[in-house]
């Protein structure tokens, strides 16, 4: 924490956005008319689920990194029902609220067993890979364009980590948001109802509650900008005045100048071909790609080579 506040610009890692309120606000964002990618991805999963699970050997283990509500993995588990085989599902999420929600969503399915891991992606992946059965294929799901929160070197490193956790013939289904007109991109991260602003500012609420900090919410504003050189939307919290904030449980005092920002999230955007290149460089082979051209979203299935 002290280290991230010492950077220029100051930073908070985006994984901290997801406490109980943050997870609920994210579910609301997914229902906003301006955040179209969640519905686009669910439509693609519904339409092509059989093809997506097709190449994975029975008995299938599904592993979702950052499962959120679990509604998307449920669509694939439904498609596997017709094979009349048991499906093991590992859910990995840093947020206990997301895990509870997704365990409830999947609890309605009789042919599945669910193991939840409250962990970071990296730790959860290692744990779930150790626990998978010796037979059958593993399909790793990394959906919702979560990959976009990693910068290019970190996404390469993490994709290599996924590949190392897999055996030849296993698969990775990656959902990624595509580059689109800037106005459309910014509307998705700066919605007129202010839900994304609340999601972002909740980081300050969380630090006040959990770390005893004294952030004054009215003196920070949400901002979302498009960085064309890096092809990413950045979320920031901008200090509207000069101020010093005390964070006792992290043992730091942080000085803010007027207009100074805390960078809270990056969401990289991709070209369809770029997705294939990024993941192939980590040792996967592209198998198929499905796209929603209206919302600008792609799901790509890769096989571990
Ligand atoms: C943008 S939401 C997407 C949820 C879901 N995959 C979807 O597509 O709707 C990201 C999810 O990943 C979890 N998450 C974010 N960063 C994480 C990390 N570093 N390790 C584990 N979970 C993380 C969050 O708690 C949240 O549930």
mmCIF file of C-alpha atoms and ligand atoms in Angstrom:
data_model
loop_
_atom_site.group_PDB
_atom_site.id
_atom_site.type_symbol
_atom_site.label_atom_id
_atom_site.label_comp_id
_atom_site.label_asym_id
_atom_site.label_seq_id
_atom_site.Cartn_x
_atom_site.Cartn_y
_atom_site.Cartn_z
ATOM 1 C CA UNK A 1 0.000 0.000 0.000
ATOM 2 C CA UNK A 2 2.697 2.543 1.069
ATOM 3 C CA UNK A 3 4.738 1.502 -2.000
ATOM 4 C CA UNK A 4 1.801 2.019 -4.399
ATOM 5 C CA UNK A 5 1.101 5.475 -2.970
ATOM 6 C CA UNK A 6 4.787 6.371 -3.436
ATOM 7 C CA UNK A 7 4.531 5.765 -7.218
ATOM 8 C CA UNK A 8 3.836 8.535 -9.753
ATOM 9 C CA UNK A 9 0.943 8.585 -10.374
ATOM 10 C CA UNK A 10 -0.201 7.102 -7.079
ATOM 11 C CA UNK A 11 -1.845 3.699 -7.539
ATOM 12 C CA UNK A 12 -4.195 1.207 -5.898
ATOM 13 C CA UNK A 13 -4.337 -2.302 -7.379
ATOM 14 C CA UNK A 14 -7.680 -2.993 -9.048
ATOM 15 C CA UNK A 15 -8.224 -6.245 -7.143
ATOM 16 C CA UNK A 16 -9.087 -4.095 -4.095
ATOM 17 C CA UNK A 17 -12.211 -2.804 -5.885
ATOM 18 C CA UNK A 18 -14.000 -6.043 -4.965
ATOM 19 C CA UNK A 19 -15.149 -6.020 -1.358
ATOM 20 C CA UNK A 20 -18.814 -6.936 -0.682
ATOM 21 C CA UNK A 21 -20.144 -3.573 -1.872
ATOM 22 C CA UNK A 22 -17.697 -3.470 -4.804
ATOM 23 C CA UNK A 23 -18.865 -6.900 -6.020
ATOM 24 C CA UNK A 24 -22.533 -5.803 -5.774
ATOM 25 C CA UNK A 25 -21.781 -2.574 -7.628
ATOM 26 C CA UNK A 26 -19.997 -4.571 -10.335
ATOM 27 C CA UNK A 27 -23.110 -6.754 -10.773
ATOM 28 C CA UNK A 28 -25.120 -3.532 -11.213
ATOM 29 C CA UNK A 29 -22.612 -2.233 -13.785
ATOM 30 C CA UNK A 30 -23.199 -5.420 -15.799
ATOM 31 C CA UNK A 31 -26.889 -4.482 -16.012
ATOM 32 C CA UNK A 32 -26.271 -0.931 -17.248
ATOM 33 C CA UNK A 33 -27.272 -0.236 -20.868
ATOM 34 C CA UNK A 34 -23.820 1.310 -21.473
ATOM 35 C CA UNK A 35 -21.810 -1.717 -20.246
ATOM 36 C CA UNK A 36 -22.658 -3.923 -23.193
ATOM 37 C CA UNK A 37 -19.850 -6.447 -23.028
ATOM 38 C CA UNK A 38 -21.308 -8.541 -20.176
ATOM 39 C CA UNK A 39 -24.494 -9.246 -22.138
ATOM 40 C CA UNK A 40 -22.558 -9.747 -25.398
ATOM 41 C CA UNK A 41 -20.330 -12.358 -23.755
ATOM 42 C CA UNK A 42 -23.318 -14.192 -22.244
ATOM 43 C CA UNK A 43 -25.023 -14.242 -25.674
ATOM 44 C CA UNK A 44 -21.917 -15.763 -27.275
ATOM 45 C CA UNK A 45 -21.630 -18.348 -24.484
ATOM 46 C CA UNK A 46 -25.310 -19.295 -24.829
ATOM 47 C CA UNK A 47 -25.102 -19.608 -28.615
ATOM 48 C CA UNK A 48 -21.771 -21.461 -28.891
ATOM 49 C CA UNK A 49 -21.445 -23.353 -25.586
ATOM 50 C CA UNK A 50 -21.432 -26.813 -27.243
ATOM 51 C CA UNK A 51 -18.588 -25.819 -29.574
ATOM 52 C CA UNK A 52 -16.668 -24.236 -26.702
ATOM 53 C CA UNK A 53 -16.702 -27.330 -24.489
ATOM 54 C CA UNK A 54 -16.533 -29.743 -27.460
ATOM 55 C CA UNK A 55 -12.736 -30.187 -27.677
ATOM 56 C CA UNK A 56 -12.294 -30.854 -23.935
ATOM 57 C CA UNK A 57 -11.957 -34.482 -22.898
ATOM 58 C CA UNK A 58 -14.452 -36.059 -20.420
ATOM 59 C CA UNK A 59 -14.691 -35.880 -17.450
ATOM 60 C CA UNK A 60 -14.374 -32.111 -17.774
ATOM 61 C CA UNK A 61 -13.072 -29.853 -15.014
ATOM 62 C CA UNK A 62 -14.045 -26.185 -15.393
ATOM 63 C CA UNK A 63 -11.922 -23.578 -13.617
ATOM 64 C CA UNK A 64 -13.007 -19.945 -13.662
ATOM 65 C CA UNK A 65 -10.573 -17.175 -12.710
ATOM 66 C CA UNK A 66 -12.526 -14.248 -11.187
ATOM 67 C CA UNK A 67 -15.943 -15.894 -11.408
ATOM 68 C CA UNK A 68 -18.092 -12.920 -10.305
ATOM 69 C CA UNK A 69 -21.721 -14.074 -10.229
ATOM 70 C CA UNK A 70 -20.977 -17.497 -11.781
ATOM 71 C CA UNK A 71 -23.700 -16.993 -14.402
ATOM 72 C CA UNK A 72 -21.294 -17.451 -17.301
ATOM 73 C CA UNK A 73 -19.673 -20.690 -16.117
ATOM 74 C CA UNK A 74 -23.219 -21.979 -15.507
ATOM 75 C CA UNK A 75 -23.944 -21.604 -19.237
ATOM 76 C CA UNK A 76 -21.018 -23.909 -20.073
ATOM 77 C CA UNK A 77 -21.916 -26.357 -17.302
ATOM 78 C CA UNK A 78 -25.430 -26.538 -18.812
ATOM 79 C CA UNK A 79 -23.947 -27.443 -22.199
ATOM 80 C CA UNK A 80 -22.036 -30.312 -20.557
ATOM 81 C CA UNK A 81 -25.235 -31.742 -19.054
ATOM 82 C CA UNK A 82 -26.069 -33.401 -22.384
ATOM 83 C CA UNK A 83 -22.902 -35.523 -22.089
ATOM 84 C CA UNK A 84 -24.465 -37.054 -18.950
ATOM 85 C CA UNK A 85 -21.153 -36.774 -17.135
ATOM 86 C CA UNK A 86 -20.296 -35.220 -13.829
ATOM 87 C CA UNK A 87 -18.594 -31.807 -14.071
ATOM 88 C CA UNK A 88 -16.182 -30.526 -11.415
ATOM 89 C CA UNK A 89 -16.027 -26.737 -11.168
ATOM 90 C CA UNK A 90 -13.332 -24.711 -9.418
ATOM 91 C CA UNK A 91 -14.237 -21.076 -8.758
ATOM 92 C CA UNK A 92 -11.449 -18.631 -7.967
ATOM 93 C CA UNK A 93 -12.184 -15.167 -6.707
ATOM 94 C CA UNK A 94 -10.685 -12.739 -4.237
ATOM 95 C CA UNK A 95 -14.169 -11.597 -3.207
ATOM 96 C CA UNK A 96 -16.128 -13.758 -0.724
ATOM 97 C CA UNK A 97 -19.341 -12.104 -1.972
ATOM 98 C CA UNK A 98 -18.632 -13.198 -5.560
ATOM 99 C CA UNK A 99 -17.895 -16.752 -4.389
ATOM 100 C CA UNK A 100 -21.125 -16.943 -2.365
ATOM 101 C CA UNK A 101 -23.118 -15.638 -5.317
ATOM 102 C CA UNK A 102 -21.575 -18.040 -7.815
ATOM 103 C CA UNK A 103 -21.836 -21.050 -5.489
ATOM 104 C CA UNK A 104 -25.552 -20.232 -5.177
ATOM 105 C CA UNK A 105 -25.921 -19.880 -8.980
ATOM 106 C CA UNK A 106 -24.260 -23.255 -9.583
ATOM 107 C CA UNK A 107 -25.983 -24.968 -6.656
ATOM 108 C CA UNK A 108 -29.075 -25.253 -8.863
ATOM 109 C CA UNK A 109 -27.268 -27.670 -11.215
ATOM 110 C CA UNK A 110 -27.405 -31.319 -10.176
ATOM 111 C CA UNK A 111 -24.602 -32.710 -12.342
ATOM 112 C CA UNK A 112 -21.879 -30.417 -10.963
ATOM 113 C CA UNK A 113 -19.695 -30.290 -7.862
ATOM 114 C CA UNK A 114 -18.270 -26.926 -6.916
ATOM 115 C CA UNK A 115 -15.101 -25.991 -5.036
ATOM 116 C CA UNK A 116 -14.629 -22.310 -4.211
ATOM 117 C CA UNK A 117 -11.173 -20.833 -3.666
ATOM 118 C CA UNK A 118 -11.004 -17.449 -2.012
ATOM 119 C CA UNK A 119 -7.661 -16.487 -3.471
ATOM 120 C CA UNK A 120 -5.827 -14.382 -6.019
ATOM 121 C CA UNK A 121 -5.827 -15.709 -9.580
ATOM 122 C CA UNK A 122 -2.276 -17.020 -9.221
ATOM 123 C CA UNK A 123 -2.746 -18.793 -5.883
ATOM 124 C CA UNK A 124 -6.196 -20.169 -6.837
ATOM 125 C CA UNK A 125 -4.888 -21.482 -10.150
ATOM 126 C CA UNK A 126 -2.054 -23.353 -8.412
ATOM 127 C CA UNK A 127 -4.419 -24.820 -5.799
ATOM 128 C CA UNK A 128 -7.086 -25.897 -8.296
ATOM 129 C CA UNK A 129 -4.519 -27.417 -10.678
ATOM 130 C CA UNK A 130 -3.155 -29.526 -7.796
ATOM 131 C CA UNK A 131 -6.661 -30.732 -6.932
ATOM 132 C CA UNK A 132 -7.847 -31.681 -10.434
ATOM 133 C CA UNK A 133 -8.500 -35.381 -11.092
ATOM 134 C CA UNK A 134 -5.829 -37.371 -12.951
ATOM 135 C CA UNK A 135 -8.175 -38.109 -15.858
ATOM 136 C CA UNK A 136 -10.066 -35.761 -18.167
ATOM 137 C CA UNK A 137 -9.537 -32.266 -19.546
ATOM 138 C CA UNK A 138 -9.331 -28.886 -17.842
ATOM 139 C CA UNK A 139 -11.042 -25.862 -19.373
ATOM 140 C CA UNK A 140 -9.820 -22.592 -17.815
ATOM 141 C CA UNK A 141 -12.220 -19.667 -18.199
ATOM 142 C CA UNK A 142 -10.894 -16.114 -18.038
ATOM 143 C CA UNK A 143 -13.938 -14.068 -18.948
ATOM 144 C CA UNK A 144 -15.316 -10.533 -18.699
ATOM 145 C CA UNK A 145 -12.089 -9.111 -20.196
ATOM 146 C CA UNK A 146 -10.397 -9.561 -16.796
ATOM 147 C CA UNK A 147 -7.186 -10.031 -18.823
ATOM 148 C CA UNK A 148 -7.458 -6.312 -19.676
ATOM 149 C CA UNK A 149 -6.535 -5.382 -16.089
ATOM 150 C CA UNK A 150 -2.991 -6.702 -16.705
ATOM 151 C CA UNK A 151 -0.410 -4.659 -18.621
ATOM 152 C CA UNK A 152 1.182 -6.506 -21.592
ATOM 153 C CA UNK A 153 4.215 -7.996 -19.746
ATOM 154 C CA UNK A 154 2.013 -9.088 -16.815
ATOM 155 C CA UNK A 155 -0.623 -10.624 -19.112
ATOM 156 C CA UNK A 156 2.102 -12.605 -20.921
ATOM 157 C CA UNK A 157 3.503 -13.820 -17.613
ATOM 158 C CA UNK A 158 0.064 -14.797 -16.290
ATOM 159 C CA UNK A 159 -0.911 -16.614 -19.508
ATOM 160 C CA UNK A 160 2.369 -18.579 -19.230
ATOM 161 C CA UNK A 161 1.370 -19.442 -15.653
ATOM 162 C CA UNK A 162 -2.004 -20.744 -16.874
ATOM 163 C CA UNK A 163 -0.218 -22.796 -19.538
ATOM 164 C CA UNK A 164 2.186 -24.254 -16.955
ATOM 165 C CA UNK A 165 -0.796 -25.333 -14.832
ATOM 166 C CA UNK A 166 -2.254 -27.281 -17.784
ATOM 167 C CA UNK A 167 -1.576 -30.502 -19.660
ATOM 168 C CA UNK A 168 -1.499 -30.869 -23.451
ATOM 169 C CA UNK A 169 -5.102 -31.019 -24.720
ATOM 170 C CA UNK A 170 -6.453 -28.767 -21.943
ATOM 171 C CA UNK A 171 -8.085 -25.511 -23.038
ATOM 172 C CA UNK A 172 -8.412 -21.814 -22.232
ATOM 173 C CA UNK A 173 -11.480 -19.736 -23.101
ATOM 174 C CA UNK A 174 -10.608 -16.039 -23.030
ATOM 175 C CA UNK A 175 -13.144 -13.192 -23.185
ATOM 176 C CA UNK A 176 -11.672 -9.874 -24.322
ATOM 177 C CA UNK A 177 -13.079 -6.430 -25.048
ATOM 178 C CA UNK A 178 -12.186 -5.022 -28.467
ATOM 179 C CA UNK A 179 -10.990 -1.547 -29.453
ATOM 180 C CA UNK A 180 -14.029 0.551 -30.433
ATOM 181 C CA UNK A 181 -15.000 4.208 -30.774
ATOM 182 C CA UNK A 182 -13.688 6.202 -27.805
ATOM 183 C CA UNK A 183 -17.098 7.696 -26.981
ATOM 184 C CA UNK A 184 -18.568 4.202 -26.588
ATOM 185 C CA UNK A 185 -15.618 3.010 -24.480
ATOM 186 C CA UNK A 186 -15.788 5.962 -22.106
ATOM 187 C CA UNK A 187 -19.551 5.707 -21.641
ATOM 188 C CA UNK A 188 -19.009 2.168 -20.340
ATOM 189 C CA UNK A 189 -16.628 3.472 -17.620
ATOM 190 C CA UNK A 190 -18.342 6.788 -16.876
ATOM 191 C CA UNK A 191 -22.027 5.905 -16.947
ATOM 192 C CA UNK A 192 -24.660 8.631 -16.588
ATOM 193 C CA UNK A 193 -26.116 6.942 -13.477
ATOM 194 C CA UNK A 194 -22.808 7.202 -11.639
ATOM 195 C CA UNK A 195 -22.625 3.491 -10.714
ATOM 196 C CA UNK A 196 -19.067 3.136 -12.042
ATOM 197 C CA UNK A 197 -18.081 6.273 -10.124
ATOM 198 C CA UNK A 198 -19.496 4.691 -6.946
ATOM 199 C CA UNK A 199 -17.622 1.434 -7.734
ATOM 200 C CA UNK A 200 -14.371 3.415 -8.028
ATOM 201 C CA UNK A 201 -14.925 5.665 -4.985
ATOM 202 C CA UNK A 202 -15.838 2.639 -2.869
ATOM 203 C CA UNK A 203 -12.061 2.029 -2.702
ATOM 204 C CA UNK A 204 -11.884 5.070 -0.415
ATOM 205 C CA UNK A 205 -14.842 3.848 1.647
ATOM 206 C CA UNK A 206 -13.070 0.514 1.986
ATOM 207 C CA UNK A 207 -9.799 2.123 3.143
ATOM 208 C CA UNK A 208 -11.707 4.257 5.663
ATOM 209 C CA UNK A 209 -13.442 1.166 7.064
ATOM 210 C CA UNK A 210 -10.654 -1.424 6.926
ATOM 211 C CA UNK A 211 -7.557 0.728 7.440
ATOM 212 C CA UNK A 212 -8.999 3.507 9.603
ATOM 213 C CA UNK A 213 -8.217 6.093 6.862
ATOM 214 C CA UNK A 214 -9.828 9.530 6.772
ATOM 215 C CA UNK A 215 -10.515 10.033 3.036
ATOM 216 C CA UNK A 216 -13.120 12.766 2.511
ATOM 217 C CA UNK A 217 -15.271 11.308 -0.285
ATOM 218 C CA UNK A 218 -16.539 14.672 -1.441
ATOM 219 C CA UNK A 219 -13.030 15.838 -2.275
ATOM 220 C CA UNK A 220 -12.259 13.041 -4.775
ATOM 221 C CA UNK A 221 -13.845 12.623 -8.208
ATOM 222 C CA UNK A 222 -14.096 9.614 -10.491
ATOM 223 C CA UNK A 223 -12.442 9.969 -13.884
ATOM 224 C CA UNK A 224 -12.190 7.572 -16.848
ATOM 225 C CA UNK A 225 -9.835 8.383 -19.718
ATOM 226 C CA UNK A 226 -8.777 6.659 -22.937
ATOM 227 C CA UNK A 227 -5.013 6.312 -23.288
ATOM 228 C CA UNK A 228 -4.576 5.898 -27.078
ATOM 229 C CA UNK A 229 -0.861 5.016 -26.945
ATOM 230 C CA UNK A 230 -1.437 2.130 -24.538
ATOM 231 C CA UNK A 231 -4.909 1.255 -25.880
ATOM 232 C CA UNK A 232 -6.459 1.200 -22.454
ATOM 233 C CA UNK A 233 -9.212 2.889 -20.473
ATOM 234 C CA UNK A 234 -7.828 4.133 -17.163
ATOM 235 C CA UNK A 235 -9.909 4.812 -14.076
ATOM 236 C CA UNK A 236 -8.614 7.406 -11.654
ATOM 237 C CA UNK A 237 -9.724 9.138 -8.472
ATOM 238 C CA UNK A 238 -8.817 12.813 -8.665
ATOM 239 C CA UNK A 239 -8.149 14.885 -5.572
ATOM 240 C CA UNK A 240 -10.153 18.096 -5.911
ATOM 241 C CA UNK A 241 -7.960 20.003 -3.448
ATOM 242 C CA UNK A 242 -4.644 19.897 -1.660
ATOM 243 C CA UNK A 243 -4.989 17.534 1.252
ATOM 244 C CA UNK A 244 -3.211 15.019 3.474
ATOM 245 C CA UNK A 245 -4.887 11.710 4.239
ATOM 246 C CA UNK A 246 -3.890 9.518 7.145
ATOM 247 C CA UNK A 247 -4.086 5.707 6.739
ATOM 248 C CA UNK A 248 -3.236 4.438 10.254
ATOM 249 C CA UNK A 249 -3.351 0.672 9.677
ATOM 250 C CA UNK A 250 -0.971 1.020 6.718
ATOM 251 C CA UNK A 251 1.128 3.428 8.773
ATOM 252 C CA UNK A 252 1.220 6.136 6.077
ATOM 253 C CA UNK A 253 0.165 9.724 5.519
ATOM 254 C CA UNK A 254 -0.420 10.619 1.896
ATOM 255 C CA UNK A 255 -0.205 14.154 0.483
ATOM 256 C CA UNK A 256 -2.327 15.031 -2.540
ATOM 257 C CA UNK A 257 -1.958 18.092 -4.717
ATOM 258 C CA UNK A 258 -5.058 19.642 -6.306
ATOM 259 C CA UNK A 259 -5.843 17.624 -9.462
ATOM 260 C CA UNK A 260 -3.521 14.783 -8.480
ATOM 261 C CA UNK A 261 -4.818 11.301 -9.235
ATOM 262 C CA UNK A 262 -4.825 7.781 -7.839
ATOM 263 C CA UNK A 263 -4.804 5.343 -10.755
ATOM 264 C CA UNK A 264 -7.175 2.525 -9.771
ATOM 265 C CA UNK A 265 -7.716 0.340 -12.849
ATOM 266 C CA UNK A 266 -6.544 -0.249 -16.416
ATOM 267 C CA UNK A 267 -8.738 -1.972 -18.983
ATOM 268 C CA UNK A 268 -6.718 -2.781 -22.093
ATOM 269 C CA UNK A 269 -8.630 -3.185 -25.374
ATOM 270 C CA UNK A 270 -7.655 -5.610 -28.122
ATOM 271 C CA UNK A 271 -7.818 -6.395 -31.839
ATOM 272 C CA UNK A 272 -9.075 -9.943 -32.597
ATOM 273 C CA UNK A 273 -5.727 -10.903 -34.174
ATOM 274 C CA UNK A 274 -3.816 -9.389 -31.232
ATOM 275 C CA UNK A 275 -5.647 -11.707 -28.819
ATOM 276 C CA UNK A 276 -4.497 -14.741 -30.800
ATOM 277 C CA UNK A 277 -0.906 -13.467 -30.882
ATOM 278 C CA UNK A 278 -0.853 -12.629 -27.161
ATOM 279 C CA UNK A 279 -2.081 -16.053 -26.061
ATOM 280 C CA UNK A 280 -0.144 -18.051 -28.683
ATOM 281 C CA UNK A 281 3.076 -16.476 -27.345
ATOM 282 C CA UNK A 282 2.344 -18.244 -24.026
ATOM 283 C CA UNK A 283 2.272 -21.723 -25.615
ATOM 284 C CA UNK A 284 -1.358 -22.103 -26.716
ATOM 285 C CA UNK A 285 -2.847 -22.881 -30.127
ATOM 286 C CA UNK A 286 -5.890 -20.886 -31.238
ATOM 287 C CA UNK A 287 -8.857 -23.205 -31.937
ATOM 288 C CA UNK A 288 -11.799 -20.877 -32.663
ATOM 289 C CA UNK A 289 -12.911 -17.280 -32.161
ATOM 290 C CA UNK A 290 -16.481 -15.994 -31.754
ATOM 291 C CA UNK A 291 -17.295 -12.312 -31.965
ATOM 292 C CA UNK A 292 -20.099 -9.922 -31.192
ATOM 293 C CA UNK A 293 -19.445 -7.103 -33.675
ATOM 294 C CA UNK A 294 -22.136 -4.803 -32.198
ATOM 295 C CA UNK A 295 -20.705 -4.687 -28.685
ATOM 296 C CA UNK A 296 -17.137 -5.314 -29.900
ATOM 297 C CA UNK A 297 -16.320 -8.398 -27.855
ATOM 298 C CA UNK A 298 -14.487 -11.648 -28.646
ATOM 299 C CA UNK A 299 -14.337 -15.074 -27.031
ATOM 300 C CA UNK A 300 -11.383 -17.149 -28.189
ATOM 301 C CA UNK A 301 -10.784 -20.820 -27.443
ATOM 302 C CA UNK A 302 -7.165 -21.965 -27.182
ATOM 303 C CA UNK A 303 -5.745 -25.455 -26.743
ATOM 304 C CA UNK A 304 -2.631 -26.128 -24.710
ATOM 305 C CA UNK A 305 -0.070 -27.242 -27.292
HETATM 306 C C1 LIG B 1 -14.677 -7.634 -13.776
HETATM 307 S S1 LIG B 1 -15.262 -8.855 -12.651
HETATM 308 C C2 LIG B 1 -15.720 -10.124 -13.821
HETATM 309 C C3 LIG B 1 -16.543 -11.227 -13.242
HETATM 310 C C4 LIG B 1 -16.924 -12.339 -14.230
HETATM 311 N N1 LIG B 1 -15.735 -13.028 -14.750
HETATM 312 C C5 LIG B 1 -17.723 -11.777 -15.379
HETATM 313 O O1 LIG B 1 -17.262 -11.888 -16.494
HETATM 314 O O2 LIG B 1 -18.813 -11.261 -15.143
HETATM 315 C C6 LIG B 1 -13.758 -9.438 -11.974
HETATM 316 C C7 LIG B 1 -13.897 -10.535 -10.918
HETATM 317 O O3 LIG B 1 -12.587 -11.021 -10.639
HETATM 318 C C8 LIG B 1 -12.297 -10.899 -9.240
HETATM 319 N N2 LIG B 1 -10.886 -10.470 -9.161
HETATM 320 C C9 LIG B 1 -10.343 -9.293 -9.559
HETATM 321 N N3 LIG B 1 -9.007 -9.298 -9.409
HETATM 322 C C10 LIG B 1 -8.695 -10.520 -8.877
HETATM 323 C C11 LIG B 1 -7.461 -11.154 -8.519
HETATM 324 N N4 LIG B 1 -6.285 -10.531 -8.667
HETATM 325 N N5 LIG B 1 -7.513 -12.408 -8.044
HETATM 326 C C12 LIG B 1 -8.707 -13.075 -7.894
HETATM 327 N N6 LIG B 1 -9.900 -12.523 -8.224
HETATM 328 C C13 LIG B 1 -9.886 -11.272 -8.724
HETATM 329 C C14 LIG B 1 -13.257 -9.858 -8.699
HETATM 330 O O4 LIG B 1 -13.553 -10.082 -7.334
HETATM 331 C C15 LIG B 1 -14.474 -10.038 -9.610
HETATM 332 O O5 LIG B 1 -15.399 -10.974 -9.100
#
